[in-house]
């Protein structure tokens, strides 16, 4: 790994039990001020963060294996990003690009045209969140094709707005009692190698989807297919080889817009700039957010110029979309990613983590599957000797790991997946310490 200078000591250190007294006091204040519908998976409050560590208000230093859900890939306070934010804020924080535009927005659009898959003519629009990006990608697809139906997949997660809830598969906590949802959304079976019938290839899984789309919707009514190249909240599901390519080729032949939701998988996370590259997919539109700007709120859609330019002036945008401070952060973040070659670093993390998890699976008998790409890795926990999901064990492992100073995230349709999304700048020793804690906890809980 390239040598990186960190501002904070890169070590796990506990000086109180978790949560500590100051975090506990903040939780009391929070209950009186913050809506109960806003959840937090970790009951400690952050005072500082750098590299692969989070320091809470009680002085505990925790190993961060979540990156704010794949956001702080360059760390939560990289000096290059922090300096770019400060410099831009000193000049202006906002004018609204739709009123008085600025170069930073244009530069980010140029960067995304160069980075996203494919050499075709592209256009970009900037937004604030992944859900906004997905909403607008669907808007573009519907307007440009003159069709209305959209296909999403089992286990998908695309956001919490009305349309993106319709696209999202999991009910609780994302959809329950929030309907009715946007119409003309159809759900198809995902390629899920661990749970699919034995021997089902990616091409066969895609043909299953294609036959259902043709029978139930018809290509003449289908505006878009939207899919995460590696599903995120649904459980870090990596589809079988050939699944994405077969669907993308069918969509191209039928003039259906193929949208790759790379909100979580983008920006070096999977060992390539975008996860679509692993399958040689060139999407018509890519949605992006999370790792794009080092923690500042920014999102984007980049896609075929003929699609995006079909939209009338004023049909896309938003007051804060492409905020100048967020654009400055994005440009600095991309510079850091290139300088440190973070796609290669993600592959190094995969090479270090995967063998340990496979060995742990063989030892404990409670890991049904180890999967992922790059620094987007997961273990699916099951009851010994079965493939039955074990969400109770999953929750217990994450809670005990936190008590020992390691932040782990859970996910999955069945609540039985532990996902690892370390900052791509995490050091080898810190990463190994976090894995040691996970291994110890799993051994103890699996007895």
Tab-separated table of C-alpha atoms in Angstrom:
chain	number	residue	atom	x	y	z
A	1	UNK	CA	0.000	0.000	0.000
A	2	UNK	CA	1.158	3.568	-0.727
A	3	UNK	CA	2.388	5.248	2.447
A	4	UNK	CA	-0.255	7.564	3.880
A	5	UNK	CA	0.192	10.108	6.650
A	6	UNK	CA	-2.660	10.048	9.137
A	7	UNK	CA	-3.718	12.843	11.461
A	8	UNK	CA	-5.038	10.484	14.151
A	9	UNK	CA	-3.361	7.374	15.580
A	10	UNK	CA	-4.545	4.374	13.577
A	11	UNK	CA	-5.330	2.069	16.457
A	12	UNK	CA	-8.257	0.564	18.306
A	13	UNK	CA	-8.421	1.913	21.847
A	14	UNK	CA	-11.259	1.757	24.368
A	15	UNK	CA	-11.241	3.985	27.432
A	16	UNK	CA	-14.903	3.406	28.407
A	17	UNK	CA	-17.500	0.770	27.810
A	18	UNK	CA	-19.649	1.497	24.766
A	19	UNK	CA	-21.622	3.622	24.667
A	20	UNK	CA	-19.662	5.877	26.986
A	21	UNK	CA	-21.269	8.435	29.304
A	22	UNK	CA	-21.127	11.345	26.851
A	23	UNK	CA	-22.643	9.253	24.074
A	24	UNK	CA	-25.333	8.084	26.477
A	25	UNK	CA	-26.121	11.686	27.392
A	26	UNK	CA	-26.369	12.614	23.726
A	27	UNK	CA	-28.766	9.729	23.161
A	28	UNK	CA	-31.029	11.179	25.854
A	29	UNK	CA	-30.921	14.591	24.170
A	30	UNK	CA	-31.501	12.985	20.794
A	31	UNK	CA	-34.690	11.241	21.916
A	32	UNK	CA	-36.150	14.612	22.872
A	33	UNK	CA	-35.156	16.336	19.627
A	34	UNK	CA	-34.736	13.891	16.719
A	35	UNK	CA	-37.591	11.951	15.134
A	36	UNK	CA	-37.698	8.314	16.202
A	37	UNK	CA	-37.867	7.241	12.558
A	38	UNK	CA	-34.220	8.185	12.088
A	39	UNK	CA	-32.264	5.154	13.235
A	40	UNK	CA	-28.574	4.702	14.008
A	41	UNK	CA	-26.964	1.275	14.038
A	42	UNK	CA	-24.128	2.339	16.349
A	43	UNK	CA	-25.018	4.147	19.623
A	44	UNK	CA	-21.813	6.194	19.880
A	45	UNK	CA	-21.365	9.804	18.842
A	46	UNK	CA	-18.429	10.899	16.704
A	47	UNK	CA	-15.972	13.638	17.634
A	48	UNK	CA	-13.276	12.974	15.029
A	49	UNK	CA	-12.405	10.556	12.246
A	50	UNK	CA	-9.406	9.957	10.011
A	51	UNK	CA	-8.129	7.115	7.866
A	52	UNK	CA	-9.636	3.926	9.260
A	53	UNK	CA	-10.598	5.153	12.740
A	54	UNK	CA	-13.534	6.929	14.348
A	55	UNK	CA	-13.009	8.684	17.694
A	56	UNK	CA	-16.133	9.144	19.772
A	57	UNK	CA	-17.027	11.891	22.227
A	58	UNK	CA	-15.739	9.763	25.127
A	59	UNK	CA	-12.302	9.327	23.575
A	60	UNK	CA	-12.732	5.772	22.308
A	61	UNK	CA	-10.996	4.987	19.027
A	62	UNK	CA	-12.964	2.531	16.877
A	63	UNK	CA	-11.977	0.668	13.733
A	64	UNK	CA	-14.242	1.806	10.907
A	65	UNK	CA	-15.309	-1.069	8.652
A	66	UNK	CA	-18.326	0.819	7.325
A	67	UNK	CA	-17.063	4.090	5.787
A	68	UNK	CA	-20.434	5.724	6.441
A	69	UNK	CA	-21.896	3.112	4.064
A	70	UNK	CA	-19.159	3.298	1.419
A	71	UNK	CA	-18.871	7.086	1.467
A	72	UNK	CA	-15.551	7.957	3.115
A	73	UNK	CA	-13.372	5.856	0.839
A	74	UNK	CA	-10.502	8.360	1.112
A	75	UNK	CA	-11.087	8.730	4.855
A	76	UNK	CA	-13.432	11.101	6.658
A	77	UNK	CA	-11.001	14.035	6.815
A	78	UNK	CA	-8.440	13.628	4.047
A	79	UNK	CA	-6.366	16.852	4.024
A	80	UNK	CA	-6.654	17.337	0.268
A	81	UNK	CA	-10.434	17.138	0.413
A	82	UNK	CA	-10.671	19.283	3.554
A	83	UNK	CA	-8.477	21.960	1.979
A	84	UNK	CA	-10.555	22.004	-1.206
A	85	UNK	CA	-13.747	22.399	0.824
A	86	UNK	CA	-12.289	25.256	2.867
A	87	UNK	CA	-10.941	27.061	-0.185
A	88	UNK	CA	-14.223	26.883	-2.072
A	89	UNK	CA	-16.269	27.879	0.981
A	90	UNK	CA	-14.080	30.936	1.399
A	91	UNK	CA	-15.158	32.127	-2.061
A	92	UNK	CA	-18.827	31.103	-2.266
A	93	UNK	CA	-20.931	28.296	-0.861
A	94	UNK	CA	-23.885	28.559	-3.237
A	95	UNK	CA	-25.292	30.429	-6.184
A	96	UNK	CA	-27.492	27.680	-7.698
A	97	UNK	CA	-26.129	26.294	-10.943
A	98	UNK	CA	-29.532	26.845	-12.571
A	99	UNK	CA	-29.190	30.599	-11.914
A	100	UNK	CA	-25.523	31.568	-12.048
A	101	UNK	CA	-23.378	28.556	-12.990
A	102	UNK	CA	-19.757	27.864	-12.094
A	103	UNK	CA	-16.823	25.891	-13.436
A	104	UNK	CA	-16.714	23.256	-10.675
A	105	UNK	CA	-19.960	21.663	-11.856
A	106	UNK	CA	-18.670	21.509	-15.433
A	107	UNK	CA	-15.353	19.984	-14.307
A	108	UNK	CA	-17.116	17.253	-12.329
A	109	UNK	CA	-19.274	16.456	-15.371
A	110	UNK	CA	-16.156	16.217	-17.534
A	111	UNK	CA	-14.498	13.893	-15.023
A	112	UNK	CA	-17.508	11.593	-14.869
A	113	UNK	CA	-17.742	11.403	-18.650
A	114	UNK	CA	-14.130	10.225	-18.723
A	115	UNK	CA	-14.414	7.767	-15.796
A	116	UNK	CA	-17.719	6.001	-16.423
A	117	UNK	CA	-17.729	2.963	-18.740
A	118	UNK	CA	-17.833	3.518	-22.488
A	119	UNK	CA	-16.284	5.980	-24.918
A	120	UNK	CA	-19.566	7.336	-26.295
A	121	UNK	CA	-20.745	10.941	-26.056
A	122	UNK	CA	-22.086	11.531	-22.530
A	123	UNK	CA	-23.908	14.115	-20.468
A	124	UNK	CA	-24.141	14.530	-16.674
A	125	UNK	CA	-26.544	16.070	-14.169
A	126	UNK	CA	-25.604	16.553	-10.508
A	127	UNK	CA	-27.867	16.056	-7.499
A	128	UNK	CA	-27.610	15.637	-3.717
A	129	UNK	CA	-28.359	11.976	-2.974
A	130	UNK	CA	-28.413	8.557	-4.548
A	131	UNK	CA	-32.207	8.472	-4.412
A	132	UNK	CA	-32.376	11.726	-6.371
A	133	UNK	CA	-30.012	10.296	-8.963
A	134	UNK	CA	-32.153	7.191	-9.370
A	135	UNK	CA	-35.373	9.227	-9.628
A	136	UNK	CA	-33.882	11.368	-12.364
A	137	UNK	CA	-32.412	8.440	-14.273
A	138	UNK	CA	-35.922	6.975	-14.459
A	139	UNK	CA	-37.328	10.357	-15.521
A	140	UNK	CA	-34.827	10.545	-18.364
A	141	UNK	CA	-35.495	6.976	-19.492
A	142	UNK	CA	-39.258	7.470	-19.550
A	143	UNK	CA	-39.135	10.767	-21.410
A	144	UNK	CA	-36.504	9.656	-23.927
A	145	UNK	CA	-38.221	6.357	-24.776
A	146	UNK	CA	-41.829	7.453	-24.482
A	147	UNK	CA	-42.434	4.313	-22.399
A	148	UNK	CA	-43.381	4.019	-18.730
A	149	UNK	CA	-42.633	0.581	-17.263
A	150	UNK	CA	-39.500	0.006	-15.182
A	151	UNK	CA	-37.975	-3.285	-14.039
A	152	UNK	CA	-36.147	-3.635	-10.713
A	153	UNK	CA	-34.984	-6.792	-8.969
A	154	UNK	CA	-35.467	-8.911	-5.887
A	155	UNK	CA	-33.217	-7.751	-3.010
A	156	UNK	CA	-32.716	-4.344	-4.663
A	157	UNK	CA	-32.226	-1.124	-2.747
A	158	UNK	CA	-32.541	2.197	-4.581
A	159	UNK	CA	-33.647	4.726	-1.946
A	160	UNK	CA	-36.428	6.000	0.326
A	161	UNK	CA	-38.335	8.492	-1.836
A	162	UNK	CA	-41.682	7.404	-3.244
A	163	UNK	CA	-40.396	6.146	-6.599
A	164	UNK	CA	-37.229	4.636	-5.153
A	165	UNK	CA	-39.246	2.863	-2.443
A	166	UNK	CA	-41.237	1.278	-5.258
A	167	UNK	CA	-37.950	0.125	-6.799
A	168	UNK	CA	-36.595	-1.126	-3.469
A	169	UNK	CA	-37.468	-4.714	-2.589
A	170	UNK	CA	-37.280	-4.882	1.199
A	171	UNK	CA	-40.355	-3.824	3.117
A	172	UNK	CA	-39.174	-3.214	6.693
A	173	UNK	CA	-37.887	-0.648	7.438
A	174	UNK	CA	-37.872	1.008	4.018
A	175	UNK	CA	-41.415	0.601	2.680
A	176	UNK	CA	-43.719	-0.606	5.426
A	177	UNK	CA	-46.839	1.598	5.704
A	178	UNK	CA	-45.455	4.310	3.392
A	179	UNK	CA	-47.537	3.439	0.323
A	180	UNK	CA	-49.129	3.747	-2.120
A	181	UNK	CA	-46.031	3.702	-4.272
A	182	UNK	CA	-45.273	4.908	-7.768
A	183	UNK	CA	-46.887	2.689	-10.428
A	184	UNK	CA	-45.465	0.808	-13.408
A	185	UNK	CA	-42.608	-0.794	-11.452
A	186	UNK	CA	-42.138	-4.530	-11.981
A	187	UNK	CA	-39.915	-6.828	-9.934
A	188	UNK	CA	-37.847	-9.633	-11.411
A	189	UNK	CA	-35.727	-12.410	-9.860
A	190	UNK	CA	-32.095	-11.559	-9.173
A	191	UNK	CA	-29.212	-13.897	-9.826
A	192	UNK	CA	-28.284	-14.969	-6.275
A	193	UNK	CA	-25.726	-17.776	-6.662
A	194	UNK	CA	-25.806	-18.875	-3.022
A	195	UNK	CA	-29.599	-19.315	-3.007
A	196	UNK	CA	-30.343	-20.116	-6.654
A	197	UNK	CA	-30.920	-23.698	-7.709
A	198	UNK	CA	-27.656	-25.575	-8.175
A	199	UNK	CA	-26.052	-25.200	-11.577
A	200	UNK	CA	-28.072	-22.156	-12.685
A	201	UNK	CA	-25.749	-20.043	-14.841
A	202	UNK	CA	-25.855	-16.295	-15.168
A	203	UNK	CA	-27.119	-16.568	-18.714
A	204	UNK	CA	-29.905	-18.926	-17.625
A	205	UNK	CA	-30.887	-16.617	-14.757
A	206	UNK	CA	-31.025	-13.716	-17.217
A	207	UNK	CA	-33.147	-15.690	-19.682
A	208	UNK	CA	-35.576	-16.396	-16.835
A	209	UNK	CA	-35.904	-12.637	-16.352
A	210	UNK	CA	-36.176	-11.929	-20.071
A	211	UNK	CA	-38.974	-14.427	-20.594
A	212	UNK	CA	-40.939	-12.888	-17.725
A	213	UNK	CA	-40.369	-9.328	-18.963
A	214	UNK	CA	-41.536	-10.241	-22.462
A	215	UNK	CA	-44.591	-12.063	-21.151
A	216	UNK	CA	-45.642	-9.700	-18.366
A	217	UNK	CA	-44.605	-6.281	-19.688
A	218	UNK	CA	-43.404	-6.334	-23.282
A	219	UNK	CA	-40.390	-4.475	-24.560
A	220	UNK	CA	-42.647	-1.932	-26.276
A	221	UNK	CA	-43.829	-0.775	-22.833
A	222	UNK	CA	-40.539	-1.075	-20.938
A	223	UNK	CA	-38.577	2.144	-20.487
A	224	UNK	CA	-35.732	0.901	-18.307
A	225	UNK	CA	-34.081	-1.872	-16.389
A	226	UNK	CA	-32.322	-0.664	-13.237
A	227	UNK	CA	-29.899	-2.893	-11.356
A	228	UNK	CA	-27.021	-2.687	-8.888
A	229	UNK	CA	-24.038	-4.545	-10.424
A	230	UNK	CA	-23.366	-5.776	-6.887
A	231	UNK	CA	-26.436	-5.397	-4.713
A	232	UNK	CA	-25.815	-3.367	-1.576
A	233	UNK	CA	-28.466	-3.342	1.133
A	234	UNK	CA	-29.883	-6.557	-0.302
A	235	UNK	CA	-26.837	-8.470	0.893
A	236	UNK	CA	-23.799	-7.689	-1.310
A	237	UNK	CA	-25.100	-10.168	-3.859
A	238	UNK	CA	-22.732	-10.647	-6.802
A	239	UNK	CA	-24.719	-12.028	-9.758
A	240	UNK	CA	-23.403	-15.042	-11.616
A	241	UNK	CA	-21.133	-14.242	-14.585
A	242	UNK	CA	-23.125	-13.524	-17.706
A	243	UNK	CA	-26.268	-12.318	-15.932
A	244	UNK	CA	-25.640	-8.602	-16.348
A	245	UNK	CA	-24.225	-8.902	-19.840
A	246	UNK	CA	-27.158	-10.940	-21.141
A	247	UNK	CA	-29.664	-8.449	-19.725
A	248	UNK	CA	-27.722	-5.462	-21.068
A	249	UNK	CA	-27.559	-6.962	-24.557
A	250	UNK	CA	-31.287	-7.742	-24.568
A	251	UNK	CA	-32.008	-4.171	-23.437
A	252	UNK	CA	-29.817	-2.745	-26.198
A	253	UNK	CA	-31.584	-4.773	-28.870
A	254	UNK	CA	-35.051	-3.816	-27.578
A	255	UNK	CA	-34.289	-0.092	-27.028
A	256	UNK	CA	-34.738	-0.410	-23.282
A	257	UNK	CA	-32.529	1.888	-21.186
A	258	UNK	CA	-30.093	-0.105	-19.041
A	259	UNK	CA	-29.372	1.801	-15.803
A	260	UNK	CA	-26.530	0.687	-13.550
A	261	UNK	CA	-27.101	1.895	-9.986
A	262	UNK	CA	-23.491	2.362	-8.891
A	263	UNK	CA	-24.319	4.512	-5.869
A	264	UNK	CA	-22.601	2.062	-3.505
A	265	UNK	CA	-20.329	0.225	-5.939
A	266	UNK	CA	-18.797	3.239	-7.668
A	267	UNK	CA	-15.512	5.073	-7.254
A	268	UNK	CA	-12.938	2.311	-6.751
A	269	UNK	CA	-14.961	0.417	-4.151
A	270	UNK	CA	-15.017	-2.927	-5.998
A	271	UNK	CA	-11.490	-2.815	-7.382
A	272	UNK	CA	-12.468	-0.951	-10.543
A	273	UNK	CA	-13.717	2.591	-10.929
A	274	UNK	CA	-17.184	1.109	-11.456
A	275	UNK	CA	-18.459	-2.400	-10.807
A	276	UNK	CA	-19.944	-2.590	-14.317
A	277	UNK	CA	-16.395	-2.898	-15.604
A	278	UNK	CA	-15.991	-6.349	-14.044
A	279	UNK	CA	-18.576	-7.691	-16.501
A	280	UNK	CA	-17.599	-5.405	-19.429
A	281	UNK	CA	-20.973	-3.695	-19.199
A	282	UNK	CA	-21.479	-0.252	-20.728
A	283	UNK	CA	-24.692	1.086	-19.165
A	284	UNK	CA	-26.857	3.640	-20.912
A	285	UNK	CA	-27.034	5.600	-17.635
A	286	UNK	CA	-24.972	5.291	-14.445
A	287	UNK	CA	-26.255	6.612	-11.112
A	288	UNK	CA	-23.625	7.680	-8.581
A	289	UNK	CA	-23.289	9.145	-5.079
A	290	UNK	CA	-21.657	7.981	-1.799
A	291	UNK	CA	-17.912	7.769	-2.560
A	292	UNK	CA	-18.017	10.572	-5.114
A	293	UNK	CA	-17.100	13.477	-2.832
A	294	UNK	CA	-15.342	12.230	0.295
A	295	UNK	CA	-18.394	12.683	2.503
A	296	UNK	CA	-19.909	15.834	1.041
A	297	UNK	CA	-23.465	15.440	-0.325
A	298	UNK	CA	-23.241	14.971	-4.075
A	299	UNK	CA	-24.794	12.588	-6.586
A	300	UNK	CA	-24.888	12.300	-10.339
A	301	UNK	CA	-26.295	10.597	-13.373
A	302	UNK	CA	-24.035	10.220	-16.386
A	303	UNK	CA	-25.364	8.696	-19.562
A	304	UNK	CA	-25.757	8.698	-23.289
A	305	UNK	CA	-25.959	12.223	-24.641
A	306	UNK	CA	-28.902	11.380	-26.881
A	307	UNK	CA	-30.917	10.305	-23.839
A	308	UNK	CA	-30.104	13.133	-21.458
A	309	UNK	CA	-30.265	15.867	-24.116
A	310	UNK	CA	-33.786	14.741	-24.986
A	311	UNK	CA	-35.037	16.383	-21.784
A	312	UNK	CA	-36.324	19.948	-22.175
A	313	UNK	CA	-34.436	22.794	-20.368
A	314	UNK	CA	-35.558	23.005	-16.756
A	315	UNK	CA	-36.714	19.401	-16.692
A	316	UNK	CA	-33.679	18.339	-14.647
A	317	UNK	CA	-31.959	20.019	-11.722
A	318	UNK	CA	-32.562	21.246	-8.188
A	319	UNK	CA	-31.634	24.149	-5.961
A	320	UNK	CA	-28.665	22.461	-4.309
A	321	UNK	CA	-27.727	19.987	-7.039
A	322	UNK	CA	-24.016	20.239	-7.787
A	323	UNK	CA	-23.322	22.546	-4.846
A	324	UNK	CA	-19.956	24.264	-5.440
A	325	UNK	CA	-18.419	23.069	-2.162
A	326	UNK	CA	-19.464	19.492	-2.895
A	327	UNK	CA	-18.053	19.794	-6.417
A	328	UNK	CA	-14.721	20.975	-5.029
A	329	UNK	CA	-14.713	18.014	-2.659
A	330	UNK	CA	-15.470	15.622	-5.528
A	331	UNK	CA	-12.633	16.929	-7.679
A	332	UNK	CA	-10.207	16.621	-4.757
A	333	UNK	CA	-11.500	13.136	-3.910
A	334	UNK	CA	-10.951	11.926	-7.468
A	335	UNK	CA	-7.421	13.354	-7.409
A	336	UNK	CA	-6.672	11.420	-4.215
A	337	UNK	CA	-8.149	8.232	-5.642
A	338	UNK	CA	-5.923	8.480	-8.683
A	339	UNK	CA	-2.829	9.486	-6.712
A	340	UNK	CA	-3.192	6.525	-4.336
A	341	UNK	CA	-4.538	4.161	-7.029
A	342	UNK	CA	-7.458	3.200	-4.827
A	343	UNK	CA	-8.913	0.684	-7.302
A	344	UNK	CA	-5.710	-1.301	-6.800
A	345	UNK	CA	-5.947	-0.785	-3.049
A	346	UNK	CA	-9.470	-2.215	-3.066
A	347	UNK	CA	-8.114	-5.315	-4.784
A	348	UNK	CA	-5.390	-5.581	-2.135
A	349	UNK	CA	-8.044	-5.446	0.572
A	350	UNK	CA	-9.988	-8.217	-1.163
A	351	UNK	CA	-6.852	-10.362	-1.370
A	352	UNK	CA	-6.207	-9.863	2.345
A	353	UNK	CA	-9.766	-10.342	3.600
A	354	UNK	CA	-11.236	-13.124	1.462
A	355	UNK	CA	-8.877	-15.966	2.495
A	356	UNK	CA	-9.402	-15.182	6.168
A	357	UNK	CA	-13.170	-15.225	5.789
A	358	UNK	CA	-13.143	-18.488	3.856
A	359	UNK	CA	-11.003	-20.064	6.570
A	360	UNK	CA	-13.364	-18.710	9.211
A	361	UNK	CA	-16.327	-20.180	7.329
A	362	UNK	CA	-14.733	-23.624	7.352
A	363	UNK	CA	-13.863	-23.308	11.045
A	364	UNK	CA	-17.129	-21.998	12.480
A	365	UNK	CA	-19.802	-23.601	10.297
A	366	UNK	CA	-22.069	-20.554	10.561
A	367	UNK	CA	-20.950	-18.715	7.416
A	368	UNK	CA	-22.989	-19.949	4.476
A	369	UNK	CA	-21.373	-17.716	1.885
A	370	UNK	CA	-18.415	-15.360	1.493
A	371	UNK	CA	-18.786	-12.939	-1.384
A	372	UNK	CA	-18.067	-9.513	-2.762
A	373	UNK	CA	-15.628	-7.576	-4.895
A	374	UNK	CA	-12.744	-5.380	-3.854
A	375	UNK	CA	-13.425	-3.695	-0.534
A	376	UNK	CA	-17.131	-4.544	-0.700
A	377	UNK	CA	-17.188	-7.913	1.057
A	378	UNK	CA	-19.828	-9.806	3.018
A	379	UNK	CA	-20.474	-12.980	4.952
A	380	UNK	CA	-23.944	-14.527	5.077
A	381	UNK	CA	-24.633	-16.135	8.449
A	382	UNK	CA	-26.776	-19.272	8.675
A	383	UNK	CA	-27.731	-21.909	11.190
A	384	UNK	CA	-25.092	-24.681	11.295
A	385	UNK	CA	-25.576	-27.384	8.691
A	386	UNK	CA	-28.299	-25.447	6.841
A	387	UNK	CA	-28.776	-22.442	4.589
A	388	UNK	CA	-31.405	-21.024	6.957
A	389	UNK	CA	-30.683	-17.333	7.627
A	390	UNK	CA	-29.616	-16.458	11.165
A	391	UNK	CA	-30.404	-12.783	11.770
A	392	UNK	CA	-30.154	-13.205	15.556
A	393	UNK	CA	-26.541	-14.332	15.326
A	394	UNK	CA	-25.803	-11.574	12.823
A	395	UNK	CA	-27.105	-8.870	15.147
A	396	UNK	CA	-25.243	-10.366	18.101
A	397	UNK	CA	-21.930	-10.509	16.210
A	398	UNK	CA	-22.183	-6.866	15.128
A	399	UNK	CA	-23.085	-5.740	18.655
A	400	UNK	CA	-20.247	-7.666	20.287
A	401	UNK	CA	-17.736	-6.436	17.691
A	402	UNK	CA	-18.789	-2.876	18.505
A	403	UNK	CA	-18.306	-3.481	22.216
A	404	UNK	CA	-14.701	-4.377	21.350
A	405	UNK	CA	-14.191	-1.323	19.193
A	406	UNK	CA	-15.039	-2.417	15.636
A	407	UNK	CA	-17.837	-0.847	13.605
A	408	UNK	CA	-19.552	-3.426	11.376
A	409	UNK	CA	-22.688	-2.992	9.302
A	410	UNK	CA	-25.390	-5.581	8.713
A	411	UNK	CA	-27.644	-5.918	5.694
A	412	UNK	CA	-29.533	-8.447	3.580
A	413	UNK	CA	-33.153	-9.180	2.799
A	414	UNK	CA	-33.127	-11.708	5.652
A	415	UNK	CA	-31.043	-9.570	8.027
A	416	UNK	CA	-28.269	-12.153	8.125
A	417	UNK	CA	-25.383	-10.516	6.266
A	418	UNK	CA	-22.392	-8.721	7.763
A	419	UNK	CA	-20.870	-6.344	5.262
A	420	UNK	CA	-17.390	-4.864	5.282
A	421	UNK	CA	-16.794	-1.509	3.618
A	422	UNK	CA	-13.519	-0.243	5.092
A	423	UNK	CA	-12.094	3.072	3.948
A	424	UNK	CA	-9.806	2.318	1.039
A	425	UNK	CA	-7.037	4.175	2.879
A	426	UNK	CA	-7.172	1.870	5.906
A	427	UNK	CA	-3.784	0.505	6.929
A	428	UNK	CA	-2.977	-3.185	6.790
A	429	UNK	CA	-2.406	-3.510	10.548
A	430	UNK	CA	-5.659	-1.791	11.442
A	431	UNK	CA	-7.583	-3.903	8.948
A	432	UNK	CA	-6.013	-7.075	10.356
A	433	UNK	CA	-6.954	-6.034	13.890
A	434	UNK	CA	-10.564	-5.512	12.837
A	435	UNK	CA	-10.648	-8.937	11.194
A	436	UNK	CA	-9.135	-10.497	14.321
A	437	UNK	CA	-11.954	-9.074	16.412
A	438	UNK	CA	-14.569	-10.340	13.962
A	439	UNK	CA	-12.979	-13.786	13.974
A	440	UNK	CA	-12.846	-13.946	17.771
A	441	UNK	CA	-16.476	-12.900	18.085
A	442	UNK	CA	-17.679	-15.382	15.483
A	443	UNK	CA	-15.784	-18.249	17.142
A	444	UNK	CA	-17.345	-17.404	20.480
A	445	UNK	CA	-20.881	-16.906	19.183
A	446	UNK	CA	-20.785	-20.046	17.026
A	447	UNK	CA	-20.141	-22.362	20.008
